[in-house]
């Protein structure tokens, strides 16, 4: 029998050298946002419980994050808790010279932090400074004058600004990306004077004009202009950094923006998406530089399928941060420093969990019945077994991860458990109410039609077809819109596939499908469930 002290020492040694089991680059962990709690209602809370409007995110000097957006600036600690730094109150005055917590911020955007802990925040028309003691002052903007384009000094409080990004330059001055007129780049010195930064020497035409983003880089700054990302060195010389990469689909155009410098000299860029095209994250590496895509998997389980990044940042550990404005996603590096939890495809008898840091997870399942599970993620991976008598169906699952260091975070989704797709679960994943036709007709108001599922048919344990009907007040009878075949795969994912209504809306075992199967957004279902 081994000595207990020896086993204890072995366990401590393993814990010291055990690498955190983060997934491959591109695995998305939600670390903030997606909750229902307003920042104004709390002094401190787990970041995943808050309702956010993310406009800017940067790494804080203490290893956590600074998040700005809406009317608030938040500080998220390495333990996963978020607290208000400034704003967040729906009403109030500017709070000039008073506590930042009671000041009203209008459209808080970019944020940056000085070495002494001073914060600079870009609002609608001003730049505000939050001192280490928590007082807030306006340092630029709010005036009637545009900064002179050739660099003549102007008292910053007399200037007219539309600040879009902030960064501290190599000399300690505050750089401001301005979207007002064509001033482009401005600097604010310690004496309170604002100067436009004119190009030095021969400059590419793509490196002038309005600037949309700034990021500190080795020996200078990266600036996102309309058609290129340019590097501005300490002498003010501008050179195109990004704008001519291959393959052709990675050539940066007008939508190139949001550069962030990564450890090791690489740079990440974000091509913002549209209503139909998700944003693309590019990692620029090597010499000569080349761009590669950073996969961001919106799988419908951990991230809604509609997720499209339009804000980019980098954590203190080098992990990329992306946000759609509502949630903050962490792409964990090889050795992550932030706690995060996600759900993985599992078997029919167990759940599969992955975390960036080892810890203990408590799970709550709500659906056809309620259940509680626990799991220890020793190496960042766990497979808690489901209760033997768990009724099959669609469940909303909330996981609460706590690490030995005291960090806490949550993750939530919806999954079909038990290996059987029930009629009720199939109807719910389609996102339509399930009503008998008589009740649907009775709910018709004015001229608004009622669309509902009136019947589902199960062909097997893993396939259920549901018929959606529309009842319009002007029509004599309801009519069939479509039939949807809902399919449960062996790994727990769910897909749906429509087909046309045959005569009398009959269900068909082998129909002629009109579209390819698409994954069901289980994460969105979990959010609707909460409402």
Short mmCIF file of C-alpha atoms in Angstrom, two decimals:
data_model
loop_
_atom_site.label_atom_id
_atom_site.label_comp_id
_atom_site.label_asym_id
_atom_site.label_seq_id
_atom_site.Cartn_x
_atom_site.Cartn_y
_atom_site.Cartn_z
CA UNK A 1 0.00 0.00 0.00
CA UNK A 2 1.32 3.41 -0.98
CA UNK A 3 1.97 6.01 1.67
CA UNK A 4 -0.76 8.70 1.83
CA UNK A 5 1.84 11.49 1.89
CA UNK A 6 3.36 10.17 -1.32
CA UNK A 7 -0.02 10.14 -3.02
CA UNK A 8 -0.65 13.71 -1.87
CA UNK A 9 2.70 14.92 -3.25
CA UNK A 10 2.00 13.13 -6.54
CA UNK A 11 -1.38 14.80 -6.82
CA UNK A 12 0.13 18.24 -6.18
CA UNK A 13 2.82 17.65 -8.79
CA UNK A 14 0.27 16.54 -11.37
CA UNK A 15 -1.86 19.61 -10.65
CA UNK A 16 1.17 21.87 -11.18
CA UNK A 17 2.16 20.42 -14.55
CA UNK A 18 -1.27 19.43 -15.88
CA UNK A 19 -2.01 21.54 -18.96
CA UNK A 20 -5.41 23.15 -19.05
CA UNK A 21 -7.54 21.19 -21.47
CA UNK A 22 -8.59 23.94 -23.78
CA UNK A 23 -9.93 22.89 -27.13
CA UNK A 24 -8.48 23.67 -30.49
CA UNK A 25 -8.47 27.28 -31.63
CA UNK A 26 -11.97 28.19 -32.71
CA UNK A 27 -13.84 26.49 -29.86
CA UNK A 28 -16.10 29.21 -28.50
CA UNK A 29 -16.68 29.77 -24.80
CA UNK A 30 -19.17 32.44 -23.69
CA UNK A 31 -17.59 34.26 -20.74
CA UNK A 32 -19.85 37.32 -20.42
CA UNK A 33 -23.31 38.44 -21.45
CA UNK A 34 -26.36 36.50 -22.46
CA UNK A 35 -28.01 36.98 -19.06
CA UNK A 36 -30.99 38.94 -17.81
CA UNK A 37 -29.45 41.09 -15.06
CA UNK A 38 -28.90 44.76 -15.87
CA UNK A 39 -25.50 46.13 -14.82
CA UNK A 40 -27.25 48.99 -13.02
CA UNK A 41 -28.94 46.50 -10.69
CA UNK A 42 -25.78 44.98 -9.23
CA UNK A 43 -22.52 45.93 -7.58
CA UNK A 44 -20.88 42.68 -8.63
CA UNK A 45 -22.17 39.50 -10.32
CA UNK A 46 -20.98 36.61 -12.50
CA UNK A 47 -20.37 38.11 -15.93
CA UNK A 48 -22.46 35.41 -17.67
CA UNK A 49 -25.56 36.57 -15.78
CA UNK A 50 -25.46 40.12 -17.16
CA UNK A 51 -27.27 41.65 -20.11
CA UNK A 52 -24.58 43.46 -22.08
CA UNK A 53 -24.17 45.83 -25.00
CA UNK A 54 -20.52 45.32 -25.97
CA UNK A 55 -18.86 48.07 -28.01
CA UNK A 56 -15.26 47.59 -26.85
CA UNK A 57 -13.26 45.03 -24.86
CA UNK A 58 -9.60 45.14 -23.82
CA UNK A 59 -7.31 43.29 -21.42
CA UNK A 60 -6.96 45.03 -18.08
CA UNK A 61 -3.63 45.34 -16.31
CA UNK A 62 -4.81 43.00 -13.53
CA UNK A 63 -5.37 40.13 -16.01
CA UNK A 64 -9.12 40.66 -16.29
CA UNK A 65 -11.10 42.55 -18.92
CA UNK A 66 -12.59 46.01 -19.40
CA UNK A 67 -15.91 46.02 -21.26
CA UNK A 68 -17.62 49.18 -22.50
CA UNK A 69 -20.93 49.60 -24.26
CA UNK A 70 -24.31 51.19 -23.95
CA UNK A 71 -24.13 53.47 -20.94
CA UNK A 72 -21.70 51.51 -18.76
CA UNK A 73 -18.07 50.48 -18.31
CA UNK A 74 -17.49 47.14 -16.55
CA UNK A 75 -14.44 45.43 -15.12
CA UNK A 76 -14.44 41.63 -15.32
CA UNK A 77 -11.98 39.96 -12.97
CA UNK A 78 -10.04 36.76 -13.66
CA UNK A 79 -12.54 35.10 -11.29
CA UNK A 80 -15.35 35.75 -13.77
CA UNK A 81 -17.18 38.46 -11.82
CA UNK A 82 -18.11 41.78 -13.36
CA UNK A 83 -18.46 45.06 -11.50
CA UNK A 84 -19.40 48.55 -12.63
CA UNK A 85 -16.62 51.08 -13.09
CA UNK A 86 -18.67 53.93 -14.52
CA UNK A 87 -22.21 54.65 -15.67
CA UNK A 88 -24.92 52.07 -15.90
CA UNK A 89 -27.62 54.26 -14.43
CA UNK A 90 -30.54 55.06 -16.78
CA UNK A 91 -30.76 58.67 -15.62
CA UNK A 92 -28.46 61.27 -14.13
CA UNK A 93 -26.14 64.08 -15.08
CA UNK A 94 -22.64 63.93 -16.51
CA UNK A 95 -21.22 63.77 -13.00
CA UNK A 96 -18.32 66.05 -13.87
CA UNK A 97 -15.70 65.80 -11.13
CA UNK A 98 -17.79 63.35 -9.12
CA UNK A 99 -17.95 59.57 -8.74
CA UNK A 100 -17.96 57.74 -12.05
CA UNK A 101 -20.48 55.21 -10.69
CA UNK A 102 -23.18 57.88 -10.49
CA UNK A 103 -22.31 59.62 -13.77
CA UNK A 104 -24.38 59.12 -16.88
CA UNK A 105 -22.44 57.89 -19.91
CA UNK A 106 -23.94 58.38 -23.33
CA UNK A 107 -23.00 55.68 -25.85
CA UNK A 108 -19.84 54.43 -24.17
CA UNK A 109 -17.54 53.01 -26.81
CA UNK A 110 -13.78 52.57 -26.89
CA UNK A 111 -11.88 52.22 -23.63
CA UNK A 112 -8.17 52.11 -22.79
CA UNK A 113 -6.17 51.91 -19.55
CA UNK A 114 -3.00 53.74 -18.53
CA UNK A 115 -0.24 52.21 -16.48
CA UNK A 116 -1.44 53.93 -13.27
CA UNK A 117 -4.99 52.55 -13.68
CA UNK A 118 -6.49 55.67 -15.24
CA UNK A 119 -9.21 54.84 -17.78
CA UNK A 120 -10.12 56.81 -20.88
CA UNK A 121 -13.58 56.22 -22.35
CA UNK A 122 -14.94 57.46 -25.67
CA UNK A 123 -18.59 58.51 -25.51
CA UNK A 124 -20.90 59.99 -28.12
CA UNK A 125 -19.03 63.30 -28.57
CA UNK A 126 -16.42 63.36 -25.82
CA UNK A 127 -13.49 61.54 -24.26
CA UNK A 128 -13.76 61.08 -20.50
CA UNK A 129 -11.10 60.19 -17.94
CA UNK A 130 -11.76 58.01 -14.90
CA UNK A 131 -9.05 58.50 -12.29
CA UNK A 132 -7.81 55.65 -10.06
CA UNK A 133 -9.87 57.14 -7.20
CA UNK A 134 -13.07 56.74 -9.24
CA UNK A 135 -13.74 60.38 -10.20
CA UNK A 136 -14.68 61.22 -13.79
CA UNK A 137 -13.81 64.24 -15.93
CA UNK A 138 -14.21 65.23 -19.57
CA UNK A 139 -10.79 65.74 -21.20
CA UNK A 140 -11.71 66.27 -24.87
CA UNK A 141 -14.69 67.07 -27.04
CA UNK A 142 -17.97 68.81 -26.48
CA UNK A 143 -16.84 72.03 -28.15
CA UNK A 144 -17.64 73.81 -31.44
CA UNK A 145 -14.27 73.66 -33.26
CA UNK A 146 -12.81 71.02 -35.54
CA UNK A 147 -9.13 70.24 -34.86
CA UNK A 148 -6.90 72.04 -37.43
CA UNK A 149 -5.73 69.50 -40.02
CA UNK A 150 -2.03 70.51 -40.01
CA UNK A 151 -1.39 69.80 -36.35
CA UNK A 152 -1.90 73.21 -34.78
CA UNK A 153 -2.75 72.76 -31.08
CA UNK A 154 -6.31 73.28 -29.93
CA UNK A 155 -7.59 73.18 -26.33
CA UNK A 156 -9.15 69.73 -26.21
CA UNK A 157 -12.34 70.90 -24.47
CA UNK A 158 -13.03 73.29 -27.36
CA UNK A 159 -12.86 70.53 -29.96
CA UNK A 160 -15.72 68.89 -31.82
CA UNK A 161 -15.20 65.12 -31.87
CA UNK A 162 -16.75 61.81 -32.87
CA UNK A 163 -14.26 59.42 -31.21
CA UNK A 164 -14.36 55.83 -32.45
CA UNK A 165 -11.21 54.35 -30.86
CA UNK A 166 -8.59 55.15 -28.22
CA UNK A 167 -5.04 53.96 -27.58
CA UNK A 168 -2.02 55.10 -25.63
CA UNK A 169 0.96 55.92 -27.81
CA UNK A 170 4.62 55.05 -27.14
CA UNK A 171 5.20 58.53 -25.61
CA UNK A 172 2.24 58.22 -23.22
CA UNK A 173 -0.05 60.55 -25.17
CA UNK A 174 -3.62 59.53 -25.87
CA UNK A 175 -4.35 58.76 -29.52
CA UNK A 176 -7.91 59.26 -30.74
CA UNK A 177 -9.42 57.87 -33.93
CA UNK A 178 -11.91 60.49 -35.08
CA UNK A 179 -14.81 59.99 -37.46
CA UNK A 180 -15.59 63.71 -37.66
CA UNK A 181 -14.68 65.26 -41.01
CA UNK A 182 -11.27 63.99 -42.22
CA UNK A 183 -9.12 64.75 -39.18
CA UNK A 184 -8.55 60.99 -38.83
CA UNK A 185 -5.90 60.67 -36.10
CA UNK A 186 -5.58 63.00 -33.11
CA UNK A 187 -3.29 63.09 -30.08
CA UNK A 188 -4.11 64.47 -26.65
CA UNK A 189 -1.07 65.53 -24.65
CA UNK A 190 -0.74 65.96 -20.90
CA UNK A 191 -1.12 69.75 -21.25
CA UNK A 192 -4.71 69.32 -22.51
CA UNK A 193 -3.97 70.25 -26.12
CA UNK A 194 -5.35 68.31 -29.06
CA UNK A 195 -3.44 67.98 -32.30
CA UNK A 196 -4.23 66.35 -35.63
CA UNK A 197 -1.55 63.88 -36.71
CA UNK A 198 -0.48 64.69 -40.24
CA UNK A 199 1.24 61.98 -42.34
CA UNK A 200 5.05 62.09 -42.25
CA UNK A 201 6.90 61.48 -45.51
CA UNK A 202 5.38 59.64 -48.46
CA UNK A 203 2.17 57.90 -47.40
CA UNK A 204 -0.20 55.56 -49.14
CA UNK A 205 -3.56 57.13 -49.94
CA UNK A 206 -5.22 54.31 -48.03
CA UNK A 207 -3.55 55.52 -44.79
CA UNK A 208 -5.30 58.89 -44.59
CA UNK A 209 -8.83 60.03 -43.87
CA UNK A 210 -11.27 58.90 -41.25
CA UNK A 211 -10.01 56.25 -38.86
CA UNK A 212 -12.22 53.57 -37.33
CA UNK A 213 -9.98 51.59 -34.97
CA UNK A 214 -6.67 51.71 -33.09
CA UNK A 215 -4.49 49.08 -31.49
CA UNK A 216 -1.09 49.40 -29.77
CA UNK A 217 1.64 47.48 -31.59
CA UNK A 218 5.40 47.09 -31.25
CA UNK A 219 6.90 50.55 -31.68
CA UNK A 220 3.70 52.23 -32.79
CA UNK A 221 0.03 51.76 -33.55
CA UNK A 222 -2.17 49.83 -35.95
CA UNK A 223 -4.90 52.02 -37.43
CA UNK A 224 -7.95 50.82 -39.31
CA UNK A 225 -8.79 53.22 -42.13
CA UNK A 226 -11.56 52.83 -44.69
CA UNK A 227 -9.66 50.59 -47.12
CA UNK A 228 -6.63 49.28 -45.22
CA UNK A 229 -5.04 48.67 -41.86
CA UNK A 230 -1.89 50.79 -41.56
CA UNK A 231 1.02 50.86 -39.15
CA UNK A 232 2.02 54.24 -37.72
CA UNK A 233 5.48 54.20 -36.15
CA UNK A 234 6.86 56.50 -33.44
CA UNK A 235 8.03 59.00 -36.07
CA UNK A 236 4.56 59.21 -37.62
CA UNK A 237 5.42 57.34 -40.81
CA UNK A 238 2.44 55.37 -42.16
CA UNK A 239 2.72 52.11 -44.07
CA UNK A 240 0.05 49.69 -45.25
CA UNK A 241 0.04 46.63 -43.05
CA UNK A 242 -2.99 44.77 -44.41
CA UNK A 243 -4.71 45.05 -47.71
CA UNK A 244 -3.06 42.72 -50.21
CA UNK A 245 -3.20 39.18 -48.85
CA UNK A 246 -3.86 35.99 -50.73
CA UNK A 247 -5.88 33.85 -51.32
CA UNK A 248 -8.26 36.23 -53.01
CA UNK A 249 -11.11 35.75 -50.55
CA UNK A 250 -8.91 37.19 -47.77
CA UNK A 251 -8.08 40.41 -49.59
CA UNK A 252 -9.13 43.17 -47.24
CA UNK A 253 -11.51 45.81 -48.51
CA UNK A 254 -13.69 48.46 -47.01
CA UNK A 255 -14.93 46.13 -44.30
CA UNK A 256 -11.45 45.48 -42.83
CA UNK A 257 -11.21 46.80 -39.28
CA UNK A 258 -10.62 46.03 -35.62
CA UNK A 259 -6.90 45.15 -35.58
CA UNK A 260 -5.49 43.73 -32.33
CA UNK A 261 -1.88 42.83 -31.60
CA UNK A 262 -1.29 39.28 -30.33
CA UNK A 263 1.60 37.91 -28.29
CA UNK A 264 4.54 36.90 -30.44
CA UNK A 265 4.06 39.64 -33.03
CA UNK A 266 0.98 38.28 -34.83
CA UNK A 267 -2.01 40.48 -35.51
CA UNK A 268 -5.69 39.58 -35.61
CA UNK A 269 -8.11 41.43 -37.86
CA UNK A 270 -11.88 41.34 -38.10
CA UNK A 271 -13.86 41.58 -41.29
CA UNK A 272 -17.29 42.54 -40.02
CA UNK A 273 -20.18 40.62 -41.49
CA UNK A 274 -23.66 41.48 -42.63
CA UNK A 275 -27.18 40.20 -42.02
CA UNK A 276 -26.40 37.19 -44.23
CA UNK A 277 -22.62 36.78 -43.83
CA UNK A 278 -20.96 36.23 -40.44
CA UNK A 279 -17.87 38.20 -39.47
CA UNK A 280 -14.49 36.66 -40.28
CA UNK A 281 -11.46 36.74 -37.98
CA UNK A 282 -8.07 36.69 -39.69
CA UNK A 283 -4.71 36.00 -38.09
CA UNK A 284 -1.79 37.70 -39.83
CA UNK A 285 1.48 35.91 -39.24
CA UNK A 286 4.88 35.25 -40.77
CA UNK A 287 7.28 37.27 -42.87
CA UNK A 288 6.23 38.16 -45.47
CA UNK A 289 2.87 38.32 -43.71
CA UNK A 290 0.01 36.10 -44.75
CA UNK A 291 -3.52 35.79 -43.40
CA UNK A 292 -5.31 32.66 -42.25
CA UNK A 293 -8.85 32.29 -41.02
CA UNK A 294 -9.51 31.76 -37.34
CA UNK A 295 -12.51 29.44 -37.16
CA UNK A 296 -15.32 30.61 -34.93
CA UNK A 297 -17.84 27.82 -34.58
CA UNK A 298 -21.38 29.04 -34.02
CA UNK A 299 -22.65 25.51 -33.41
CA UNK A 300 -26.16 26.27 -32.15
CA UNK A 301 -25.33 24.58 -28.83
CA UNK A 302 -22.86 26.97 -27.20
CA UNK A 303 -23.36 29.91 -29.54
CA UNK A 304 -26.52 30.89 -31.45
CA UNK A 305 -26.27 30.09 -35.14
CA UNK A 306 -26.97 33.77 -35.83
CA UNK A 307 -23.80 34.87 -34.00
CA UNK A 308 -21.73 37.28 -36.10
CA UNK A 309 -18.68 38.99 -34.61
CA UNK A 310 -18.38 42.71 -35.02
CA UNK A 311 -16.02 43.51 -32.13
CA UNK A 312 -12.58 41.98 -31.52
CA UNK A 313 -10.17 42.03 -28.60
CA UNK A 314 -7.44 40.02 -26.93
CA UNK A 315 -7.22 38.79 -23.34
CA UNK A 316 -4.12 39.04 -21.16
CA UNK A 317 -3.35 35.36 -21.81
CA UNK A 318 -3.40 35.92 -25.59
CA UNK A 319 -6.83 34.40 -26.19
CA UNK A 320 -8.95 36.14 -28.79
CA UNK A 321 -12.22 37.80 -27.76
CA UNK A 322 -15.13 38.31 -30.13
CA UNK A 323 -18.54 39.81 -29.53
CA UNK A 324 -21.79 40.25 -31.42
CA UNK A 325 -22.73 43.07 -29.06
CA UNK A 326 -24.69 40.86 -26.66
CA UNK A 327 -22.25 38.13 -25.63
CA UNK A 328 -18.49 37.99 -25.23
CA UNK A 329 -16.83 34.88 -26.66
CA UNK A 330 -13.40 33.62 -25.61
CA UNK A 331 -11.24 31.60 -28.01
CA UNK A 332 -8.97 29.98 -25.46
CA UNK A 333 -5.21 29.81 -26.10
CA UNK A 334 -3.07 26.79 -25.31
CA UNK A 335 -2.75 27.81 -21.65
CA UNK A 336 -5.90 29.79 -20.80
CA UNK A 337 -6.15 32.13 -17.84
CA UNK A 338 -9.94 32.62 -17.79
CA UNK A 339 -12.50 30.09 -16.61
CA UNK A 340 -15.06 29.06 -19.22
CA UNK A 341 -17.44 26.14 -19.80
CA UNK A 342 -19.01 24.61 -22.91
CA UNK A 343 -21.10 21.61 -23.89
CA UNK A 344 -19.76 18.98 -26.30
CA UNK A 345 -21.58 16.29 -28.30
CA UNK A 346 -22.05 13.29 -26.03
CA UNK A 347 -23.70 9.91 -25.86
CA UNK A 348 -27.33 9.15 -25.08
CA UNK A 349 -26.50 8.18 -21.52
CA UNK A 350 -24.26 11.09 -20.51
CA UNK A 351 -23.48 14.73 -21.07
CA UNK A 352 -20.09 15.92 -22.31
CA UNK A 353 -18.54 19.04 -20.80
CA UNK A 354 -15.31 20.90 -21.47
CA UNK A 355 -13.78 23.70 -19.44
CA UNK A 356 -10.69 25.82 -19.87
CA UNK A 357 -9.67 25.24 -16.23
CA UNK A 358 -10.22 22.26 -13.93
CA UNK A 359 -13.12 22.62 -11.54
CA UNK A 360 -16.43 21.34 -10.22
CA UNK A 361 -19.67 21.70 -12.19
CA UNK A 362 -23.24 21.67 -10.95
CA UNK A 363 -25.90 21.06 -13.59
CA UNK A 364 -29.62 21.73 -13.52
CA UNK A 365 -31.88 20.10 -16.11
CA UNK A 366 -35.40 21.44 -16.73
CA UNK A 367 -37.79 19.76 -19.13
CA UNK A 368 -40.19 16.82 -18.86
CA UNK A 369 -38.74 16.51 -15.37
CA UNK A 370 -36.14 18.31 -13.25
CA UNK A 371 -32.78 16.78 -12.40
CA UNK A 372 -29.52 17.86 -10.77
CA UNK A 373 -26.09 16.50 -11.68
CA UNK A 374 -22.53 17.16 -10.56
CA UNK A 375 -19.20 16.53 -12.27
CA UNK A 376 -15.54 17.10 -11.51
CA UNK A 377 -13.54 18.27 -14.53
CA UNK A 378 -10.08 17.23 -13.41
CA UNK A 379 -8.43 17.77 -16.78
CA UNK A 380 -11.02 20.13 -18.17
CA UNK A 381 -13.26 17.31 -19.50
CA UNK A 382 -16.18 15.53 -17.84
CA UNK A 383 -18.99 13.11 -18.72
CA UNK A 384 -21.67 13.17 -16.02
CA UNK A 385 -24.12 10.31 -16.45
CA UNK A 386 -27.80 11.01 -16.83
CA UNK A 387 -30.30 9.64 -14.28
CA UNK A 388 -31.47 6.16 -15.22
CA UNK A 389 -35.15 7.11 -15.19
CA UNK A 390 -34.83 10.43 -17.00
CA UNK A 391 -37.82 10.92 -19.28
CA UNK A 392 -36.80 11.63 -22.87
CA UNK A 393 -37.39 15.07 -24.29
CA UNK A 394 -36.00 18.57 -24.72
CA UNK A 395 -34.22 19.94 -21.67
CA UNK A 396 -32.78 23.31 -20.81
CA UNK A 397 -29.41 22.79 -19.12
CA UNK A 398 -27.50 25.28 -16.97
CA UNK A 399 -23.96 24.46 -15.86
CA UNK A 400 -22.24 26.32 -13.00
CA UNK A 401 -18.43 25.91 -12.99
CA UNK A 402 -16.35 26.75 -9.92
CA UNK A 403 -12.58 26.36 -9.89
CA UNK A 404 -10.26 25.83 -6.90
CA UNK A 405 -9.01 29.41 -7.31
CA UNK A 406 -12.51 30.78 -6.77
CA UNK A 407 -13.37 31.55 -10.39
CA UNK A 408 -16.99 31.03 -11.38
CA UNK A 409 -18.81 30.97 -14.71
CA UNK A 410 -21.95 29.49 -16.20
CA UNK A 411 -23.05 28.04 -19.52
CA UNK A 412 -26.52 27.19 -20.76
CA UNK A 413 -28.07 25.43 -23.69
CA UNK A 414 -30.90 23.09 -24.68
CA UNK A 415 -30.45 19.44 -25.64
CA UNK A 416 -32.66 16.48 -26.51
CA UNK A 417 -31.87 13.82 -23.91
CA UNK A 418 -32.86 10.21 -23.48
CA UNK A 419 -32.15 9.11 -27.05
CA UNK A 420 -35.78 9.64 -28.13
CA UNK A 421 -37.23 12.62 -29.97
CA UNK A 422 -40.72 13.21 -28.62
CA UNK A 423 -43.57 14.97 -30.41
CA UNK A 424 -43.48 17.77 -27.87
CA UNK A 425 -39.73 18.27 -28.26
CA UNK A 426 -40.00 18.34 -32.06
CA UNK A 427 -42.73 20.96 -31.93
CA UNK A 428 -40.73 23.10 -29.54
CA UNK A 429 -37.49 23.10 -31.52
CA UNK A 430 -39.41 24.44 -34.54
CA UNK A 431 -40.23 27.57 -32.54
CA UNK A 432 -43.97 27.59 -33.25
CA UNK A 433 -46.87 27.23 -30.80
CA UNK A 434 -48.63 23.91 -30.83
CA UNK A 435 -52.37 24.55 -31.01
CA UNK A 436 -55.38 22.62 -32.28
CA UNK A 437 -56.85 24.31 -35.32
CA UNK A 438 -59.98 25.37 -33.45
CA UNK A 439 -57.91 27.17 -30.82
CA UNK A 440 -55.72 28.72 -33.49
CA UNK A 441 -58.80 30.09 -35.22
CA UNK A 442 -60.07 31.49 -31.95
CA UNK A 443 -56.80 33.33 -31.33
CA UNK A 444 -56.91 35.22 -34.64
CA UNK A 445 -56.92 38.97 -33.98
CA UNK A 446 -57.80 41.61 -36.56
CA UNK A 447 -56.08 40.64 -39.79
CA UNK A 448 -53.00 38.96 -38.30
CA UNK A 449 -52.81 35.27 -39.23
CA UNK A 450 -52.03 32.61 -36.68
CA UNK A 451 -49.32 30.10 -37.59
CA UNK A 452 -49.17 27.05 -35.38
CA UNK A 453 -48.30 23.36 -35.34
CA UNK A 454 -51.49 21.36 -35.17
CA UNK A 455 -50.11 17.82 -35.40
CA UNK A 456 -46.87 15.84 -35.24
CA UNK A 457 -46.20 12.24 -36.27
CA UNK A 458 -43.30 10.16 -35.02
CA UNK A 459 -41.77 7.77 -37.53
CA UNK A 460 -39.02 6.44 -35.27
CA UNK A 461 -37.20 7.19 -32.02
CA UNK A 462 -35.17 9.84 -33.82
CA UNK A 463 -37.54 11.35 -36.42
CA UNK A 464 -40.74 13.33 -35.95
CA UNK A 465 -42.61 15.22 -38.67
CA UNK A 466 -44.72 18.25 -37.70
CA UNK A 467 -47.30 20.09 -39.79
CA UNK A 468 -47.53 23.87 -39.58
CA UNK A 469 -50.87 25.49 -40.47
CA UNK A 470 -51.87 29.09 -41.07
CA UNK A 471 -55.27 30.43 -40.13
CA UNK A 472 -56.18 33.78 -41.63
CA UNK A 473 -59.35 35.58 -40.69
CA UNK A 474 -60.09 36.18 -44.36
CA UNK A 475 -59.77 32.51 -45.33
CA UNK A 476 -62.60 30.00 -44.87
CA UNK A 477 -60.32 27.30 -43.46
CA UNK A 478 -56.73 26.85 -42.31
CA UNK A 479 -54.23 25.61 -44.87
CA UNK A 480 -50.98 23.70 -44.62
CA UNK A 481 -47.81 25.79 -44.94
CA UNK A 482 -45.22 23.01 -44.81
CA UNK A 483 -44.17 19.85 -43.08
CA UNK A 484 -40.88 19.69 -41.19
CA UNK A 485 -38.94 16.49 -40.61
CA UNK A 486 -37.05 16.87 -37.32
CA UNK A 487 -34.15 14.44 -36.89
CA UNK A 488 -32.11 13.61 -33.79
CA UNK A 489 -28.55 12.43 -34.46
CA UNK A 490 -26.52 10.06 -32.31
CA UNK A 491 -24.44 12.90 -30.83
CA UNK A 492 -27.52 14.82 -29.62
CA UNK A 493 -27.65 17.46 -32.36
CA UNK A 494 -31.00 18.18 -34.02
CA UNK A 495 -31.70 19.09 -37.64
CA UNK A 496 -34.87 20.03 -39.48
CA UNK A 497 -35.79 19.67 -43.14
CA UNK A 498 -38.99 20.95 -44.83
CA UNK A 499 -41.07 19.39 -47.54
CA UNK A 500 -44.17 20.52 -49.39
CA UNK A 501 -47.63 19.69 -48.17
CA UNK A 502 -49.06 16.80 -50.23
CA UNK A 503 -52.77 16.33 -50.76
CA UNK A 504 -54.64 16.86 -47.49
CA UNK A 505 -51.36 17.61 -45.75
CA UNK A 506 -50.45 13.94 -45.43
CA UNK A 507 -47.22 12.93 -43.68
CA UNK A 508 -44.76 11.07 -45.88
CA UNK A 509 -42.09 8.65 -44.73
CA UNK A 510 -39.90 9.36 -47.77
CA UNK A 511 -40.90 12.82 -48.99
CA UNK A 512 -39.28 14.97 -51.65
CA UNK A 513 -37.45 17.52 -49.51
CA UNK A 514 -37.37 21.08 -50.77
CA UNK A 515 -34.24 22.14 -48.87
CA UNK A 516 -31.19 20.60 -47.24
CA UNK A 517 -31.27 19.72 -43.55
CA UNK A 518 -30.24 22.61 -41.31
CA UNK A 519 -29.14 22.44 -37.66
CA UNK A 520 -31.62 23.59 -35.06
CA UNK A 521 -30.45 26.51 -32.92
CA UNK A 522 -30.71 24.84 -29.52
CA UNK A 523 -28.98 27.74 -27.78
CA UNK A 524 -31.64 30.15 -29.05
CA UNK A 525 -34.30 27.75 -27.77
CA UNK A 526 -32.67 27.89 -24.33
CA UNK A 527 -32.85 31.70 -24.39
CA UNK A 528 -36.52 31.70 -25.41
CA UNK A 529 -37.19 29.11 -22.70
CA UNK A 530 -35.92 31.56 -20.11
CA UNK A 531 -38.41 34.14 -21.31
#
